[in-house]
Coordinates of C-alpha atoms in Angstrom, one line a residue:
M99 CA 54.5 105.9 89.0
K100 CA 52.4 109.1 90.0
L101 CA 53.2 112.0 87.8
F102 CA 53.7 115.7 89.3
E103 CA 53.7 119.1 87.6
L104 CA 57.0 120.7 88.7
I105 CA 58.1 124.3 88.4
A106 CA 61.6 125.7 88.0
P107 CA 62.2 129.5 88.7
C108 CA 64.9 131.0 87.0
H109 CA 66.5 134.3 86.2
F110 CA 64.2 136.5 84.1
G111 CA 65.3 136.4 80.1
L112 CA 67.0 133.2 80.6
E113 CA 64.3 130.5 80.3
A114 CA 65.2 129.1 76.9
V115 CA 68.7 127.9 78.6
L116 CA 67.0 126.0 81.6
K117 CA 64.1 124.9 79.1
R118 CA 66.9 123.3 77.2
E119 CA 68.4 121.8 80.3
I120 CA 65.1 120.3 81.4
Y121 CA 64.9 118.4 77.8
E122 CA 68.4 117.3 78.1
L123 CA 67.5 115.6 81.3
G124 CA 64.5 114.0 79.4
Y125 CA 61.5 115.4 81.0
E126 CA 58.5 117.0 78.9
I127 CA 58.1 120.9 79.1
T128 CA 54.2 121.8 79.9
K129 CA 54.5 125.8 80.1
V130 CA 56.9 128.4 80.1
E131 CA 56.4 131.9 81.9
D132 CA 58.5 134.9 82.2
G133 CA 61.3 133.5 85.1
R134 CA 59.5 130.0 85.5
V135 CA 59.7 126.7 83.6
F136 CA 56.9 124.3 83.9
F137 CA 57.9 120.5 83.4
E138 CA 56.1 117.1 84.2
G139 CA 57.9 114.3 86.2
D140 CA 57.9 111.6 88.9
A141 CA 59.3 111.3 92.0
E142 CA 62.7 110.5 90.7
A143 CA 62.5 113.6 88.4
I144 CA 62.2 115.8 91.6
C145 CA 65.9 114.1 92.6
R146 CA 67.2 114.7 89.3
A147 CA 66.3 118.4 88.7
N148 CA 67.7 119.3 92.0
I149 CA 70.7 117.7 91.7
F150 CA 71.5 118.2 87.8
L151 CA 69.8 121.4 86.9
R152 CA 72.6 124.0 86.7
T153 CA 70.3 127.2 85.8
A154 CA 67.3 126.8 87.9
E155 CA 66.8 128.6 91.4
R156 CA 65.0 126.0 93.0
V157 CA 62.5 123.0 92.0
L158 CA 58.8 123.6 93.1
L159 CA 56.1 120.9 93.5
K160 CA 52.9 122.3 92.2
V161 CA 49.8 121.4 94.3
G162 CA 47.0 123.9 92.9
Q163 CA 46.1 126.8 90.7
F164 CA 42.7 128.8 91.0
H165 CA 41.4 132.2 90.8
A166 CA 41.0 134.4 93.8
E167 CA 39.7 138.2 94.3
T168 CA 38.7 138.0 97.8
F169 CA 40.7 136.3 100.8
E170 CA 37.3 134.0 100.8
D171 CA 38.2 132.8 97.4
L172 CA 42.0 132.5 98.9
F173 CA 40.7 130.6 101.7
Q174 CA 38.1 128.4 99.9
G175 CA 40.7 127.4 97.0
I176 CA 43.4 126.6 99.2
K177 CA 41.0 124.4 101.4
K178 CA 40.3 122.5 98.2
I179 CA 43.9 121.3 97.8
P180 CA 44.1 117.6 98.9
W181 CA 46.8 118.5 101.5
E182 CA 46.7 115.1 102.9
D183 CA 48.3 113.6 99.5
Y184 CA 51.4 115.6 100.1
I185 CA 51.7 116.6 103.7
P186 CA 51.7 113.8 106.8
A187 CA 49.8 114.5 109.8
D188 CA 53.2 115.5 111.7
G189 CA 54.6 117.4 108.7
R190 CA 55.9 121.3 109.4
F191 CA 54.2 123.7 106.8
W192 CA 54.0 127.5 106.3
V193 CA 54.1 129.6 103.4
T194 CA 58.0 130.9 103.3
K195 CA 57.3 133.4 100.2
A196 CA 53.9 135.0 98.8
S197 CA 54.2 137.3 95.8
S198 CA 51.7 139.1 94.2
I199 CA 51.7 141.0 91.0
K200 CA 48.5 142.9 89.1
S201 CA 46.4 141.1 91.6
K202 CA 43.6 142.6 94.3
L203 CA 45.3 140.5 97.0
F204 CA 48.5 141.6 97.8
S205 CA 49.5 141.8 101.3
P206 CA 52.2 138.9 101.8
S207 CA 51.2 138.7 105.5
D208 CA 47.7 138.2 105.1
I209 CA 47.7 135.9 102.4
Q210 CA 50.5 133.8 104.5
S211 CA 47.8 133.7 107.3
I212 CA 45.1 132.9 105.3
V213 CA 46.8 129.9 104.0
K214 CA 47.9 128.4 106.8
K215 CA 44.3 128.8 108.6
A216 CA 42.9 127.2 105.5
M217 CA 45.5 124.2 105.5
V218 CA 44.6 123.8 109.2
E219 CA 41.0 123.4 108.4
R220 CA 41.4 121.1 105.9
M221 CA 44.0 118.9 107.4
K222 CA 41.6 118.6 110.6
E223 CA 39.0 117.0 108.6
D224 CA 41.3 114.6 106.6
Y225 CA 43.4 113.7 109.9
G226 CA 40.7 113.8 112.7
L227 CA 43.1 116.2 114.6
K228 CA 42.4 119.3 116.3
W229 CA 46.3 120.2 116.8
F230 CA 49.2 119.7 114.9
E231 CA 52.4 119.3 116.4
E232 CA 54.2 120.0 113.3
S233 CA 57.4 118.2 114.6
G234 CA 58.5 116.1 111.3
A235 CA 59.8 116.7 108.0
S236 CA 59.7 120.4 106.4
Y237 CA 56.8 121.3 103.7
P238 CA 57.6 125.4 102.9
L239 CA 55.0 126.6 100.7
R240 CA 55.6 129.2 98.0
L241 CA 52.7 131.2 96.3
F242 CA 52.4 133.4 93.0
L243 CA 49.3 135.6 92.4
M244 CA 49.4 136.8 89.0
K245 CA 46.4 138.8 87.6
D246 CA 44.3 137.3 90.6
E247 CA 45.4 133.7 89.4
V248 CA 47.1 131.7 92.4
T249 CA 49.7 129.0 91.9
V250 CA 50.5 127.2 94.9
A251 CA 53.8 125.0 95.2
I252 CA 55.7 123.5 97.7
D253 CA 59.5 123.9 97.7
T254 CA 61.5 120.8 97.4
S255 CA 65.0 122.5 97.5
G256 CA 65.0 124.5 100.6
D257 CA 68.3 126.7 100.0
S258 CA 68.3 128.3 96.5
L259 CA 70.1 126.0 94.1
H260 CA 72.5 128.6 93.3
K261 CA 74.3 127.7 96.9
R262 CA 76.6 124.6 95.3
G263 CA 78.3 124.6 98.7
Y264 CA 81.9 126.1 97.3
R265 CA 81.5 129.5 97.7
T266 CA 81.9 130.9 101.4
M267 CA 83.1 134.1 100.4
A268 CA 82.2 136.5 97.6
G269 CA 83.8 139.5 96.0
K270 CA 81.9 143.0 95.3
A271 CA 79.0 142.7 93.1
P272 CA 79.3 138.7 93.0
I273 CA 77.4 137.0 90.4
T274 CA 75.2 133.8 91.4
E275 CA 76.2 130.4 90.6
T276 CA 73.1 129.7 88.6
L277 CA 73.5 132.9 86.5
A278 CA 77.2 132.3 85.5
A279 CA 76.2 128.8 84.2
A280 CA 73.4 130.4 82.3
L281 CA 75.4 133.0 80.8
L282 CA 78.2 130.3 80.0
M283 CA 75.7 128.2 78.4
L284 CA 74.5 131.4 76.0
T285 CA 78.2 131.3 74.8
P286 CA 79.4 128.7 72.3
W287 CA 82.4 127.9 74.8
N288 CA 83.2 124.2 75.2
K289 CA 85.9 122.3 77.2
E290 CA 88.0 122.2 74.0
R291 CA 88.5 126.0 74.0
I292 CA 90.3 128.3 76.2
L293 CA 88.4 130.1 79.0
V294 CA 89.8 133.2 80.6
D295 CA 88.1 135.8 83.2
P296 CA 90.2 138.8 83.9
F297 CA 88.1 139.9 86.7
C298 CA 87.7 136.6 88.2
G299 CA 86.5 137.8 91.8
S300 CA 85.5 134.5 93.8
G301 CA 86.2 132.8 90.6
T302 CA 82.4 131.6 89.9
F303 CA 82.3 131.9 85.9
L304 CA 85.7 129.8 86.1
I305 CA 84.4 127.1 88.6
E306 CA 81.2 126.7 86.9
A307 CA 82.9 126.1 83.6
A308 CA 85.2 123.7 85.0
M309 CA 82.4 121.7 86.8
M310 CA 80.7 121.5 83.1
A311 CA 83.6 120.2 81.5
A312 CA 84.3 117.8 84.4
N313 CA 80.5 116.9 84.4
I314 CA 80.2 117.5 87.8
A315 CA 76.4 117.8 89.0
P316 CA 75.7 121.2 90.8
G317 CA 73.6 119.6 93.5
M318 CA 75.5 116.4 94.2
R319 CA 77.5 117.8 97.3
R320 CA 74.4 119.3 99.1
S321 CA 71.0 118.6 100.7
F322 CA 67.5 119.4 99.9
T323 CA 64.3 119.7 101.9
A324 CA 62.6 117.2 100.0
Q325 CA 65.0 114.5 101.2
G326 CA 62.8 114.4 104.3
W327 CA 59.6 113.9 102.3
T328 CA 59.6 110.0 102.8
N329 CA 55.6 110.0 102.4
L330 CA 56.7 111.1 98.7
I331 CA 60.1 110.3 97.8
D332 CA 61.9 107.0 98.5
A333 CA 65.1 107.7 100.1
Q334 CA 67.0 105.0 97.7
L335 CA 66.0 107.4 94.7
W336 CA 68.2 110.5 96.2
Q337 CA 70.8 107.8 96.8
D338 CA 70.4 106.4 93.4
T339 CA 70.7 110.1 91.6
V340 CA 73.7 110.8 93.5
E341 CA 75.4 107.6 92.4
E342 CA 74.2 108.6 89.0
A343 CA 76.0 111.9 89.3
E344 CA 78.9 110.5 90.4
E345 CA 79.5 108.0 87.5
L346 CA 79.4 110.6 85.1
V347 CA 82.1 112.9 86.7
D348 CA 85.6 112.9 84.8
T349 CA 87.9 115.3 86.3
D350 CA 91.0 113.7 84.6
I351 CA 90.8 116.1 82.0
S352 CA 92.5 118.7 79.9
V353 CA 91.4 122.1 79.5
D354 CA 92.8 125.7 79.6
I355 CA 90.6 127.8 81.8
Q356 CA 92.3 130.7 83.6
G357 CA 91.4 133.3 86.1
Y358 CA 93.1 136.7 86.9
D359 CA 92.1 139.6 89.6
I360 CA 94.3 142.7 90.5
D361 CA 93.3 141.6 94.2
G362 CA 95.6 138.9 95.4
D363 CA 93.5 138.3 98.5
V364 CA 90.5 137.9 96.0
V365 CA 92.7 135.3 94.1
K366 CA 93.4 133.5 97.3
V367 CA 89.3 133.1 97.9
A368 CA 88.7 132.2 94.4
R369 CA 91.3 129.2 94.5
D370 CA 90.0 128.0 97.7
N371 CA 86.2 127.9 96.3
A372 CA 87.9 126.0 93.4
R373 CA 89.2 123.5 95.7
R374 CA 85.9 123.2 97.6
A375 CA 84.2 122.4 94.2
G376 CA 86.9 119.6 93.4
V377 CA 88.3 121.7 90.3
E378 CA 91.3 123.6 91.5
H379 CA 93.4 121.5 89.4
L380 CA 91.4 122.5 86.1
I381 CA 91.8 126.3 86.8
H382 CA 94.9 128.3 86.7
F383 CA 94.4 131.5 89.1
Q384 CA 97.1 134.3 89.0
Q385 CA 97.4 138.1 90.2
R386 CA 97.3 140.4 87.2
P387 CA 95.7 143.4 86.3
V388 CA 93.4 143.7 83.1
S389 CA 96.1 145.9 81.3
A390 CA 98.4 142.7 81.4
L391 CA 95.6 140.5 79.5
N392 CA 97.2 138.7 76.5
H393 CA 97.2 135.0 75.5
P394 CA 99.5 133.7 72.5
K395 CA 96.7 131.3 71.5
K396 CA 94.0 132.0 69.1
Y397 CA 90.1 131.8 69.4
G398 CA 89.7 132.0 72.9
F399 CA 86.9 132.9 75.2
I400 CA 86.6 135.9 77.9
V401 CA 83.5 135.6 79.9
S402 CA 83.6 138.1 82.9
N403 CA 81.6 140.5 85.4
P404 CA 83.9 143.3 85.4
P405 CA 83.1 146.3 88.0
Y406 CA 80.2 148.4 87.7
G407 CA 81.1 151.2 89.9
E408 CA 78.4 150.6 92.6
R409 CA 80.3 153.2 94.7
M410 CA 81.2 156.7 93.8
E411 CA 85.1 156.0 94.6
D412 CA 85.0 153.0 92.1
K413 CA 83.1 154.3 89.4
E414 CA 85.9 157.2 88.7
A415 CA 88.2 154.2 87.8
L416 CA 86.2 152.6 85.2
P417 CA 86.9 154.4 82.1
E418 CA 90.6 153.5 82.4
L419 CA 89.4 149.8 83.2
Y420 CA 87.3 149.7 80.5
S421 CA 89.5 151.2 77.9
E422 CA 92.3 148.7 79.1
M423 CA 89.6 146.1 78.5
G424 CA 89.2 147.2 75.0
E425 CA 93.0 147.7 74.4
A426 CA 93.2 143.5 75.5
L427 CA 90.4 143.1 73.0
Q428 CA 92.3 144.6 70.1
R429 CA 95.4 142.3 71.1
L430 CA 93.0 139.4 71.1
D431 CA 91.4 140.2 67.7
S432 CA 90.5 136.3 67.2
W433 CA 88.7 136.1 70.8
S434 CA 85.1 136.4 71.5
V435 CA 84.5 138.6 74.8
Y436 CA 81.1 138.2 76.7
L437 CA 80.9 140.6 79.6
I438 CA 78.0 141.1 82.1
S439 CA 77.8 144.7 83.3
G440 CA 75.9 147.7 84.6
Y441 CA 78.2 150.3 83.6
Q442 CA 76.3 152.1 81.0
D443 CA 79.4 153.4 79.3
A444 CA 80.9 149.9 78.8
E445 CA 80.9 150.2 74.9
R446 CA 82.1 153.6 74.5
Y447 CA 85.1 153.0 76.6
I448 CA 85.7 149.6 75.0
G449 CA 85.5 151.3 71.9
R450 CA 83.5 149.0 70.1
K451 CA 80.0 148.1 69.8
A452 CA 78.8 145.0 71.1
D453 CA 77.8 142.5 68.3
K454 CA 74.9 141.4 70.7
N455 CA 73.3 142.8 73.7
R456 CA 71.1 141.2 76.2
K457 CA 69.4 143.1 79.3
I458 CA 69.9 140.6 82.4
Y459 CA 69.1 141.5 85.9
N460 CA 71.8 140.5 88.1
G461 CA 69.8 140.3 91.4
M462 CA 68.2 143.8 91.6
L463 CA 70.7 145.4 89.5
K464 CA 69.8 146.0 85.8
T465 CA 73.0 144.8 83.5
H466 CA 73.6 143.8 80.0
F467 CA 75.1 140.9 78.5
Y468 CA 77.7 142.4 76.0
Q469 CA 78.6 139.9 73.3
F470 CA 81.7 140.7 71.2
L471 CA 82.0 138.1 68.7
G472 CA 85.2 136.9 67.0
P473 CA 85.8 134.8 64.1
K474 CA 85.0 131.0 64.3
P475 CA 88.2 129.1 64.2
P476 CA 88.9 126.8 61.1
K477 CA 87.5 123.7 60.5
R478 CA 90.1 120.7 61.6
P479 CA 90.7 118.5 58.5
R480 CA 89.0 115.0 58.8
P481 CA 91.2 111.9 59.5
Q482 CA 91.5 109.9 56.5

């Protein structure tokens, strides 16, 4: 059983959530950096990480690491990597992304060009070929340069793992599926508790919650680049992993998950997304303004991504909107509320300082994850 070092990038600041997920899958963490978790696993781990991880952006197979301050250093470092162990003679290979931070080499196009040349030189020697047709499976590379230290990896996922396949349309300032899942995991919410999103948009928070409740693996309905890597991963492993995921699904559950939005067209989109995710029957969607937010039950959860006011005409409506949210919090005084927002005056108009506040980047937008904590529900009496 050959072991690989795998890298799972994630949203900056949410590494602990991903780390917990990887541990729960049964794999050993080797290192944690800003926005990346390294772990060890075999070929099956590549399949299981892609299909089961909810908060990873992708799964990368690390193939090398070295120091490089010049393009010659980069060329020689890449050439030393045993590419023949990873890429067959007909494999299609290219650098899909090169990022550089605090390094002497910083031009992505030059880095990409040098890396490709060095790989070709190495593979010419090993395969005895002068020309590579690259007609086979894809092996896209990703390079990270940090303080002149180069990390080289092959992308096993292809499309980012946030693309679960259920969301074809999104509303304004959408939140990615991976970020929504990570933020939900930061809360104490579980399927026994009420969950409401009064600004549900395309329904991402609620759909991710329903998928968690029903134990639906996020990647079980999509494909991955590494499925074509028959030289490294037996096709049966992918099939076995999907079957493992299917056996864990339980959609015959009772949950109280509700989503509201003032825009009826947006509610329709959310409902369609939930249907594609296989959880439409687990979520109640309704057109309703935040001013009408109320619930007869206690100790529920609100998790939401309210408007930030990215456009000037929207910004004018924010004080009233957040004030209405504050009034709803007063009505739901036993509830816990979690809001991700880029609106700097959110706490001012809600009328309450958050009990906890976490800085999160939603794409390139700096936001805060405001946490207004309600009382814990009384413990249920143990059965005699």
